[in-house]
Short mmCIF file of C-alpha atoms in Angstrom, two decimals:
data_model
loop_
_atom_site.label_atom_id
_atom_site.label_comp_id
_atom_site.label_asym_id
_atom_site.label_seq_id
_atom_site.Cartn_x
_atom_site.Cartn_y
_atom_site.Cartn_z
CA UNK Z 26 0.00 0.00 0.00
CA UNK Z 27 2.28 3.20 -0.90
CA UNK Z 28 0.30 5.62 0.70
CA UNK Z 29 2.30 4.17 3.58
CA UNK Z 30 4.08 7.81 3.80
CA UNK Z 31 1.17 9.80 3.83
CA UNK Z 32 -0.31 8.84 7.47
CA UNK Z 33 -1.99 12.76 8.42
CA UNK Z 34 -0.66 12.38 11.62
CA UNK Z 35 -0.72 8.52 12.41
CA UNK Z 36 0.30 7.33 16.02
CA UNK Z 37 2.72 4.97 16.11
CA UNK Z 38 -0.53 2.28 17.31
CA UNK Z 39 -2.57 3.61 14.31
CA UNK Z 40 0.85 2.76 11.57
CA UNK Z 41 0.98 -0.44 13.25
CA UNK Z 42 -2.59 -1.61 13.32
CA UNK Z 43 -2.80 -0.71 9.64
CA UNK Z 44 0.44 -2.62 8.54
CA UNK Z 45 -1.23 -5.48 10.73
CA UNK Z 46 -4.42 -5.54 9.20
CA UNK Z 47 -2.83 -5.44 5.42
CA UNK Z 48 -0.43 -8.47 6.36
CA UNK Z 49 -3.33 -10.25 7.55
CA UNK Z 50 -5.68 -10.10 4.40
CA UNK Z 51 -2.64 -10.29 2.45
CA UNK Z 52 -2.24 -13.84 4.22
CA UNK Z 53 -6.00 -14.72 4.72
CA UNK Z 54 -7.13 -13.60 1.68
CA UNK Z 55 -4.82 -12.91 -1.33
CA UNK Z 56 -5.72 -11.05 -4.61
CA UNK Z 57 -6.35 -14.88 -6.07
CA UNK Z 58 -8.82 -16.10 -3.94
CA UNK Z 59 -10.52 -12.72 -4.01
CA UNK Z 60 -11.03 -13.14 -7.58
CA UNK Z 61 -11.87 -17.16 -7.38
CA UNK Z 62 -14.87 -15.78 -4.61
CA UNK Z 63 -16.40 -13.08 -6.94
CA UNK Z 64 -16.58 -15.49 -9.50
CA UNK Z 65 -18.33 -18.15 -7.26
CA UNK Z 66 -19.86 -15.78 -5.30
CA UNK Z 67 -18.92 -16.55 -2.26
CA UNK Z 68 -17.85 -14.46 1.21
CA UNK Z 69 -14.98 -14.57 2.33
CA UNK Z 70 -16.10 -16.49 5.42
CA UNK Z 71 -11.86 -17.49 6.38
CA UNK Z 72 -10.65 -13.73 6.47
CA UNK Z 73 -13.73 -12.59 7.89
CA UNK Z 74 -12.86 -14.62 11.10
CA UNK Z 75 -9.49 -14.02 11.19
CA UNK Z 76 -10.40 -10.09 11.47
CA UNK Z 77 -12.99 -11.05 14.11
CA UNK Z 78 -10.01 -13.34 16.20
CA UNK Z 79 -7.54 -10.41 15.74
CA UNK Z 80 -9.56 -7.99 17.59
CA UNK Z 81 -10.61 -5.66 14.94
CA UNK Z 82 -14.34 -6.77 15.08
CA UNK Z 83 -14.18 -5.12 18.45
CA UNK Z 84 -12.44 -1.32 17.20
CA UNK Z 85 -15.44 0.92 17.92
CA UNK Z 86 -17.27 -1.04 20.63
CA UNK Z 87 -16.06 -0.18 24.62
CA UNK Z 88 -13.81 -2.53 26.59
CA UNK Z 89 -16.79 -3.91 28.75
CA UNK Z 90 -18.11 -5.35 25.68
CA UNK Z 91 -14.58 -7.18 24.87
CA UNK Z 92 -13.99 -4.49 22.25
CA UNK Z 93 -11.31 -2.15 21.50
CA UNK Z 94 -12.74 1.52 22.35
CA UNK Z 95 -10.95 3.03 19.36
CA UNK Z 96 -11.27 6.63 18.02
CA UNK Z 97 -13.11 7.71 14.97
CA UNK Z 98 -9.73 8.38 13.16
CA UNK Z 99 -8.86 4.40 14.55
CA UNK Z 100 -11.93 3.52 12.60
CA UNK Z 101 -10.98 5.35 9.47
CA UNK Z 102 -7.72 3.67 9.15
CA UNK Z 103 -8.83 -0.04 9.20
CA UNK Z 104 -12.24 0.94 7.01
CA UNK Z 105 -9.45 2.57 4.59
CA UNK Z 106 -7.08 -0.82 4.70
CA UNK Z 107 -10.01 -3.03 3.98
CA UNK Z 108 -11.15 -1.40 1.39
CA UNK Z 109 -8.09 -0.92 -0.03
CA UNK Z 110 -7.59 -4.87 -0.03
CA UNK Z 111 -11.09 -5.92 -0.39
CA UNK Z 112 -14.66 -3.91 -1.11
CA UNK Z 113 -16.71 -7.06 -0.52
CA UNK Z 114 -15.06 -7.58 2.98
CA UNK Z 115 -15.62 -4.21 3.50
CA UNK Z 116 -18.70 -4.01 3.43
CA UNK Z 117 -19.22 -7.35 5.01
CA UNK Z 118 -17.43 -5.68 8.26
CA UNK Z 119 -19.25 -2.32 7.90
CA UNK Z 120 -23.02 -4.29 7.65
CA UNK Z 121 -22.15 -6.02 11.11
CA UNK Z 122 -20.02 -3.92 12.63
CA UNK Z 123 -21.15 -0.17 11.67
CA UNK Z 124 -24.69 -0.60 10.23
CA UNK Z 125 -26.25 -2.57 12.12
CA UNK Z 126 -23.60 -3.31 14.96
CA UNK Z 127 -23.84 0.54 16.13
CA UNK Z 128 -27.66 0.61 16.60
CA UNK Z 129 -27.38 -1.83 19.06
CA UNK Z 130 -24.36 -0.05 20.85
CA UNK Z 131 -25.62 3.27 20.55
CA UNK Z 132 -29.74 2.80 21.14
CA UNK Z 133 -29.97 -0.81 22.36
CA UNK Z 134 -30.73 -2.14 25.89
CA UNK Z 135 -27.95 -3.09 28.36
CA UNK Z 136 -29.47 -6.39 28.20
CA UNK Z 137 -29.21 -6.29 24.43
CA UNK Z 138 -25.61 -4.91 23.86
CA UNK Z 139 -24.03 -7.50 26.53
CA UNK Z 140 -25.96 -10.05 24.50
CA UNK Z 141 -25.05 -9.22 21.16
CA UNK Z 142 -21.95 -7.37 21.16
CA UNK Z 143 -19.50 -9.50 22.54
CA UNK Z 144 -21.02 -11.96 19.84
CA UNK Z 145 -20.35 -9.20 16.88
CA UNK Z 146 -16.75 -9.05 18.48
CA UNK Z 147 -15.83 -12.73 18.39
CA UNK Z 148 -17.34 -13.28 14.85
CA UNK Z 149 -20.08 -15.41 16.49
CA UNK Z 150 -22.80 -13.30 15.05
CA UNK Z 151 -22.87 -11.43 11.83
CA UNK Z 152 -25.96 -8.46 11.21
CA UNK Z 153 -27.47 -6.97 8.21
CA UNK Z 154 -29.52 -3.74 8.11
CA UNK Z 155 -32.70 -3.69 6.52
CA UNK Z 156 -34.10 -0.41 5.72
CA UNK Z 157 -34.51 -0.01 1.84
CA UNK Z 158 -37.74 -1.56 0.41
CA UNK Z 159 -39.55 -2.10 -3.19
CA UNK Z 160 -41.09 1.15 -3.00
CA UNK Z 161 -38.97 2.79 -0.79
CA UNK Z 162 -35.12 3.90 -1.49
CA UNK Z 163 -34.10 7.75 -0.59
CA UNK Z 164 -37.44 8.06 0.92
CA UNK Z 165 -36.49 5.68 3.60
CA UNK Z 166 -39.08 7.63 5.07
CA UNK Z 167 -42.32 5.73 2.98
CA UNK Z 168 -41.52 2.14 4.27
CA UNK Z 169 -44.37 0.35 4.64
CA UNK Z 170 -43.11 -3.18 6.66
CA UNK Z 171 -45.49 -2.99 9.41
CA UNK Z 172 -45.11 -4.72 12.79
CA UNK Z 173 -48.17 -5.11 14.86
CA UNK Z 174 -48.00 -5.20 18.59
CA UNK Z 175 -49.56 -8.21 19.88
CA UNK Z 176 -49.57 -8.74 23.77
CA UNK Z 177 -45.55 -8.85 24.57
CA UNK Z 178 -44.53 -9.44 20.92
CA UNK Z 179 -44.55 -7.99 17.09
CA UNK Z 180 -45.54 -9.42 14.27
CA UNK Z 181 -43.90 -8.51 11.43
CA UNK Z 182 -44.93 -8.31 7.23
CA UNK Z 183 -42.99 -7.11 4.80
CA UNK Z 184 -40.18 -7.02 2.45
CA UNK Z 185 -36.79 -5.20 2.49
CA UNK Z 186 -34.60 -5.19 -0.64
CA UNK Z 187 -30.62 -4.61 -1.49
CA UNK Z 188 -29.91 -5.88 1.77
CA UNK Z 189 -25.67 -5.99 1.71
CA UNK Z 190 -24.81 -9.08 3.29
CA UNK Z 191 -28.52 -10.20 4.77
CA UNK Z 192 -27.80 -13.73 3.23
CA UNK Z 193 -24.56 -14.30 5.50
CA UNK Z 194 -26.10 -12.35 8.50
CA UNK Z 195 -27.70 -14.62 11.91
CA UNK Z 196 -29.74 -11.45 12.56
CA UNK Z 197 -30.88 -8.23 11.12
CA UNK Z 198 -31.71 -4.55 12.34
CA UNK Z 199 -35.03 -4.01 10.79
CA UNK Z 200 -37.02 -0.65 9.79
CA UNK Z 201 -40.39 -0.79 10.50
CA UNK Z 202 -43.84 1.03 11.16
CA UNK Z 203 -44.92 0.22 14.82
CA UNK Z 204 -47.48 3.05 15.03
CA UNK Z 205 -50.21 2.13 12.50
CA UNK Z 206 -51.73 5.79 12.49
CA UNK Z 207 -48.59 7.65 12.01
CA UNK Z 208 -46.67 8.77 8.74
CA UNK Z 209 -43.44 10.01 6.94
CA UNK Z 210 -40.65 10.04 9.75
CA UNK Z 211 -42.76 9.41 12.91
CA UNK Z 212 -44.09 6.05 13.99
CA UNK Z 213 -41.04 3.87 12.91
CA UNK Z 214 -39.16 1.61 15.01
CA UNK Z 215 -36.25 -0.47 14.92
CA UNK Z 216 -35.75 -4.46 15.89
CA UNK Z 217 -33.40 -6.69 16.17
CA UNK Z 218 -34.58 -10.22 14.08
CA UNK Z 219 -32.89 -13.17 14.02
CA UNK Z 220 -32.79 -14.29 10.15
CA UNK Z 221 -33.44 -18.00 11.28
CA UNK Z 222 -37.33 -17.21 12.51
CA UNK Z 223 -40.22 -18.60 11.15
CA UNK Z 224 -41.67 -16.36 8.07
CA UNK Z 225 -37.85 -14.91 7.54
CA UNK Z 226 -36.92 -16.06 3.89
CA UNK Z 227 -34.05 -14.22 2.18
CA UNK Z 228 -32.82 -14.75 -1.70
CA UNK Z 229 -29.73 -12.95 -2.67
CA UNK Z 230 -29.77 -10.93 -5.73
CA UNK Z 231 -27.68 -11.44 -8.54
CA UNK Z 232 -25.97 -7.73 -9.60
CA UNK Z 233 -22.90 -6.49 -11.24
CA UNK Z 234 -20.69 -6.02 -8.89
CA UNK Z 235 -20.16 -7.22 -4.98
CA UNK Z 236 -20.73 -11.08 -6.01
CA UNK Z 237 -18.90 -11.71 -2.19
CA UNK Z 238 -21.39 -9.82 -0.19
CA UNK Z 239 -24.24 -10.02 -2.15
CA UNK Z 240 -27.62 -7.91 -2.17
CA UNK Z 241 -30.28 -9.76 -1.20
CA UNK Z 242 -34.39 -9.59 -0.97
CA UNK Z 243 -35.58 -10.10 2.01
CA UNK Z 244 -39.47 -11.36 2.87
CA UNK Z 245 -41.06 -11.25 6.68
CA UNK Z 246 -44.58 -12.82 6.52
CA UNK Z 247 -45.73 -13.12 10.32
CA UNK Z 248 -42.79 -13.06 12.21
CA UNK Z 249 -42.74 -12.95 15.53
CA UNK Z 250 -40.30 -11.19 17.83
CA UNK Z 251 -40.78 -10.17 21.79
CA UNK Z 252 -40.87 -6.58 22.36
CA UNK Z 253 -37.38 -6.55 24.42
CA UNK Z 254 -35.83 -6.86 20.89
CA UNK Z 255 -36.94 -2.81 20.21
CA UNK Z 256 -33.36 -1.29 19.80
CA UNK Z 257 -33.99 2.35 21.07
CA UNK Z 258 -37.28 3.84 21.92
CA UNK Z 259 -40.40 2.48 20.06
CA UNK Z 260 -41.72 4.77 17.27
CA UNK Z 261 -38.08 6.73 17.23
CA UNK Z 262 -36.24 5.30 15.09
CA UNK Z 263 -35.86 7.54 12.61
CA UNK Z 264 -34.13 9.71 14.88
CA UNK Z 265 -31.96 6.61 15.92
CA UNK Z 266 -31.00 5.86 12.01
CA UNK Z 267 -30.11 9.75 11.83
CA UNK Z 268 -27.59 9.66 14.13
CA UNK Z 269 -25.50 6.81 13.12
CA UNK Z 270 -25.10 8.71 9.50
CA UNK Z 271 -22.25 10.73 10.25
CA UNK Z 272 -20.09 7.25 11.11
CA UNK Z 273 -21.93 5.46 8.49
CA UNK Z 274 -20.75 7.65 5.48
CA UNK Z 275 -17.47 8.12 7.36
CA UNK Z 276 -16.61 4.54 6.92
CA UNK Z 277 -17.96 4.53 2.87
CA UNK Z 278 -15.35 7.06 2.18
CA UNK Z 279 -12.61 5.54 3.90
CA UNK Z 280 -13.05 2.26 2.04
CA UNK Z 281 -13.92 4.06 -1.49
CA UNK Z 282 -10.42 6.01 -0.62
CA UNK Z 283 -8.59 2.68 -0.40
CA UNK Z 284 -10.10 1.62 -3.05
CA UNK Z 285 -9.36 4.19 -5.07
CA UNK Z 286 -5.71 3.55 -4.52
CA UNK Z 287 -6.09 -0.47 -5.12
CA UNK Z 288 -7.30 0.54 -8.75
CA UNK Z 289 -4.28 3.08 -9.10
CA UNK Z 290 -1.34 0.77 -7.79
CA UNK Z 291 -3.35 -2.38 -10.02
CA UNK Z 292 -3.18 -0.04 -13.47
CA UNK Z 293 0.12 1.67 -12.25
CA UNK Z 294 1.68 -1.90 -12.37
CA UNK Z 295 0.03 -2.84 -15.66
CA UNK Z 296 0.87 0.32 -17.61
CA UNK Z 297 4.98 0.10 -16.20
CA UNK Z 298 4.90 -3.64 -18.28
CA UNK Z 299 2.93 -2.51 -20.95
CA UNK Z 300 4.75 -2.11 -23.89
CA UNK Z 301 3.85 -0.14 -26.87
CA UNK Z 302 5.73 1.97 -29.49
CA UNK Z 303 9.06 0.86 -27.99
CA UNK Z 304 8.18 1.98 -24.07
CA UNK Z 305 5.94 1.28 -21.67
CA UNK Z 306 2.41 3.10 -22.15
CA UNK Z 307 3.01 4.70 -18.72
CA UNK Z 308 5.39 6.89 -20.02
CA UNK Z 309 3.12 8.12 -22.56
CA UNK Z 310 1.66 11.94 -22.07
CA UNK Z 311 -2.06 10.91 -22.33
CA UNK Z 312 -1.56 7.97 -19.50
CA UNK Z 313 0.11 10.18 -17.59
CA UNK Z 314 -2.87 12.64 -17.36
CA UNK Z 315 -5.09 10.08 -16.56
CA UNK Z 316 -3.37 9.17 -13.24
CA UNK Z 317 -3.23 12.76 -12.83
CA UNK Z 318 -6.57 12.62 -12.53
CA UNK Z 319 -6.87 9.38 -10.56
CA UNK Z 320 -4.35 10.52 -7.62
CA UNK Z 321 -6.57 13.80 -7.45
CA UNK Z 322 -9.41 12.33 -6.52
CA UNK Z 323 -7.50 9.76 -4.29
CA UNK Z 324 -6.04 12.28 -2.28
CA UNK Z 325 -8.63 14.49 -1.72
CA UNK Z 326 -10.59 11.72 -0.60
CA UNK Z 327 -7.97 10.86 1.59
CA UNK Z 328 -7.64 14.43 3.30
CA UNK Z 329 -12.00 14.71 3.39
CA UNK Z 330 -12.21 11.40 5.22
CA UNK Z 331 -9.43 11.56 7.62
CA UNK Z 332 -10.90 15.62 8.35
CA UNK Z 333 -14.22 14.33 9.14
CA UNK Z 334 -12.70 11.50 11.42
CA UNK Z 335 -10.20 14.30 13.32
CA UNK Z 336 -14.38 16.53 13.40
CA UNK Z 337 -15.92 13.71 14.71
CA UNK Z 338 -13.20 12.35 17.55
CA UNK Z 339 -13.85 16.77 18.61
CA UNK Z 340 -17.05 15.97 19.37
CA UNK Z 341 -18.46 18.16 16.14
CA UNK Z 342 -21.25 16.72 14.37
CA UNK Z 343 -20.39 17.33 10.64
CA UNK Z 344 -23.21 16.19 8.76
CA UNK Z 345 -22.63 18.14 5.55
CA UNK Z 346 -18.81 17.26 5.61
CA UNK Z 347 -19.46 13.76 6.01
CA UNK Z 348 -22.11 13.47 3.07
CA UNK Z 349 -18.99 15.72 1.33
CA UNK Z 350 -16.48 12.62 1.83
CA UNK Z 351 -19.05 10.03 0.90
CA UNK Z 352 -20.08 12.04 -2.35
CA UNK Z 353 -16.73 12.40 -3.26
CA UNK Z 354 -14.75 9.14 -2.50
CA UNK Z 355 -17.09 7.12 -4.13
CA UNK Z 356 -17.52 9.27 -7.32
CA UNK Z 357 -13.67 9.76 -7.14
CA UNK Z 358 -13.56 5.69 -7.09
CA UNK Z 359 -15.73 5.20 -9.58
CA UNK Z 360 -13.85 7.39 -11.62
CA UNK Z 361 -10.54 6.06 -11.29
CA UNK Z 362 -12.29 2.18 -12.05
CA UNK Z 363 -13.48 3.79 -15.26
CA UNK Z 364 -10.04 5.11 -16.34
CA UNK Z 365 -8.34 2.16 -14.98
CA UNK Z 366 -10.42 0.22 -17.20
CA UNK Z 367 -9.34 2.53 -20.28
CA UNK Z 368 -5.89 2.37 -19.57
CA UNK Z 369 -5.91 -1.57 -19.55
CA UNK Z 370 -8.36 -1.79 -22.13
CA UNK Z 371 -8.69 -4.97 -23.49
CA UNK Z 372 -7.03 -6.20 -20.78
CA UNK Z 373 -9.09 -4.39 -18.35
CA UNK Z 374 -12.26 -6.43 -19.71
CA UNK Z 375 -11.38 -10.03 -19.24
CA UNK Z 376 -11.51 -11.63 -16.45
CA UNK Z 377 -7.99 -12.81 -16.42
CA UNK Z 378 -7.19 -9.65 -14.53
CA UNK Z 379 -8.64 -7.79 -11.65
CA UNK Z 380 -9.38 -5.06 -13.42
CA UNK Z 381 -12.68 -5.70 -14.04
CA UNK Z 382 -13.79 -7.09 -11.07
CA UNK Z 383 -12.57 -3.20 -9.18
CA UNK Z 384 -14.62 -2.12 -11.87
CA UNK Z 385 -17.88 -3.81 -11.00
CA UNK Z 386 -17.04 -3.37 -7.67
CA UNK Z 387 -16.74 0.62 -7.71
CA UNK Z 388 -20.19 1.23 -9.58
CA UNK Z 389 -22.38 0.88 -6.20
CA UNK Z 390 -20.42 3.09 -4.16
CA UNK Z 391 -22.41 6.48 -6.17
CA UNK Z 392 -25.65 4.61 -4.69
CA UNK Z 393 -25.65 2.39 -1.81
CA UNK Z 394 -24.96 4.33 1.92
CA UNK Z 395 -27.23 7.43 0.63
CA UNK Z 396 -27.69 8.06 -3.57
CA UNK Z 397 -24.32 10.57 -4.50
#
């Protein structure tokens, strides 16, 4: 990873976790097997556990819990490394750990977070967060999965779709209406499901990209949970999926950032053995402008995402600079994947390289986490 000089201000534990967490995947789960898992569509269930038995499941969660009670700029680091080596891992730690993972630290009941966190820490457990629906995508605020109070339980009926990771997940942080006579951003609750329930039936979704981690549709038809699974207070949890935005978007542009420098070092290496007219294309004028362009948006990225993690860790709630970073990572990713792919070209579009797999990979980043 070269952007090993450029640490804004790393402590000596931050250099070090990074260089630990690279080494790892680099053992657990090298660029072959990455590419033998999107094309059998698989998660990577090995490297995934070896993350969880180093510790790093743990980084944002407090001691008590068996976690790690690392900063916001701690966070940003390892979200940066894994993307950088992986997107579908990624997001497979950011659906457990940050999406869902954080609703239960944040608004959850004692009972609930000694319950389920030191499972998210080990790797015992893995979430999902189920929000989007059919009907309902930047309107999160339409969603019509309803969940009926009955006695000491909910019933829940509904579907939820683009679910990252919801196939691989033992339990799921669910969106739903709990008041039956409220609308738009009042009457919504959030609970905690376990995916193995009766009525719980999830198919994943085949889609360009992500193969790994998967999308998925999921379908509740009478499912029944007790009421002590609420995370947060019933009928506010809108307000509860509002505040775990900032962190949310944080992490999406600290892994688009590492992967925008993934698909720079992966062309950078192709374009140095590339030989055309006598020299390697990379010395060629018009190549050169195009990783111009790449390390622009890679290092701007960079310096948004690691500003927003130094805002957050001052107690500031940036919620315009974060949406900032997220806009602009991703579209800077996407980007580079796109003129990664040109500089490659035909080589870009088989599937001998990994070219087109970063490719595939980079087009959801402009919509999942909050539509660029």
């Amino acid at each position: 990873m070269s952007s090993a000089n450029i640490t804004f201000g790393f402590s000596d534990e931050q250099k070090i976790m990074r260089d630990s967490v690279l080494s790892l995947l680099a053992r657990e789960l090298p660029v072959d097997r990455i590419n033998e898992l999107d094309k059998a569509g698989e998660f990577p269930l090995d490297a995934y556990a070896a993350l969880a038995d180093a510790g790093w499941m743990g980084l944002p969660f407090p001691e008590k819990y068996g976690g790690i009670g690392g900063s916001y700029k701690d966070l940003t680091v390892l979200t940066e490394a894994l993307g950088y080596h992986d997107t579908g891992l990624a997001a497979g730690y950011l659906v457990t750990v940050i999406y869902a993972g954080m609703h239960v630290y944040l608004h959850g009941s004692e009972a609930m977070r000694e319950e389920f966190l030191p499972q998210i820490i080990s790797g015992a457990k893995k979430l999902a967060l189920c929000l989007t629906e059919p009907d309902t995508g930047s309107d999160a605020a339409g969603i019509k999965t309803f969940a009926r109070r009955d006695g000491d339980d909910y019933v829940i009926n509904g579907q939820k779709i683009y679910n990252t990771g919801a196939h691989v997940a033992d339990a799921v942080v669910l969106a739903a209406r709990t008041d039956p006579d409220a609308t738009g951003y009042t009457g919504m609750s959030l609970l905690l499901v376990d995916t193995d329930l009766p009525g719980v039936t999830i198919r994943p979704i085949d889609a360009l990209g992500r193969h790994t981690i998967k999308a998925n549709h999921c379908f509740f038809e009478d499912v029944r949970i007790p009421v002590s699974r609420v995370i947060g207070a019933e009928n506010k949890g809108w307000h509860d999926l509002m505040e775990c935005l900032n962190v949310e978007r944080l992490c999406l542009a600290a892994a688009g950032t590492g992967n925008i420098q993934r698909i720079i070092e992966h062309t950078r290496d192709y374009a140095k053995q590339r030989i055309q007219f006598g020299q390697p294309i990379s010395k060629f004028q018009a190549i050169a402008h195009k990783f111009a362009d790449m390390e622009t948006g890679w290092h701007t990225a960079r310096q948004m995402s690691f500003h927003v993690a130094n805002m957050l860790d001052a107690g500031e709630n940036p919620v315009i600079e974060t949406a900032i970073a997220k806009l602009h990572a991703t579209d800077a990713c996407w980007k580079a994947a796109d003129l990664g792919m040109q500089i490659m070209a035909g080589a870009g579009f088989i599937l001998d390289y990994s070219m087109q797999r970063l490719f595939r990979d980079a087009r959801v980043g402009t919509i999942g986490g909050g539509t660029n």
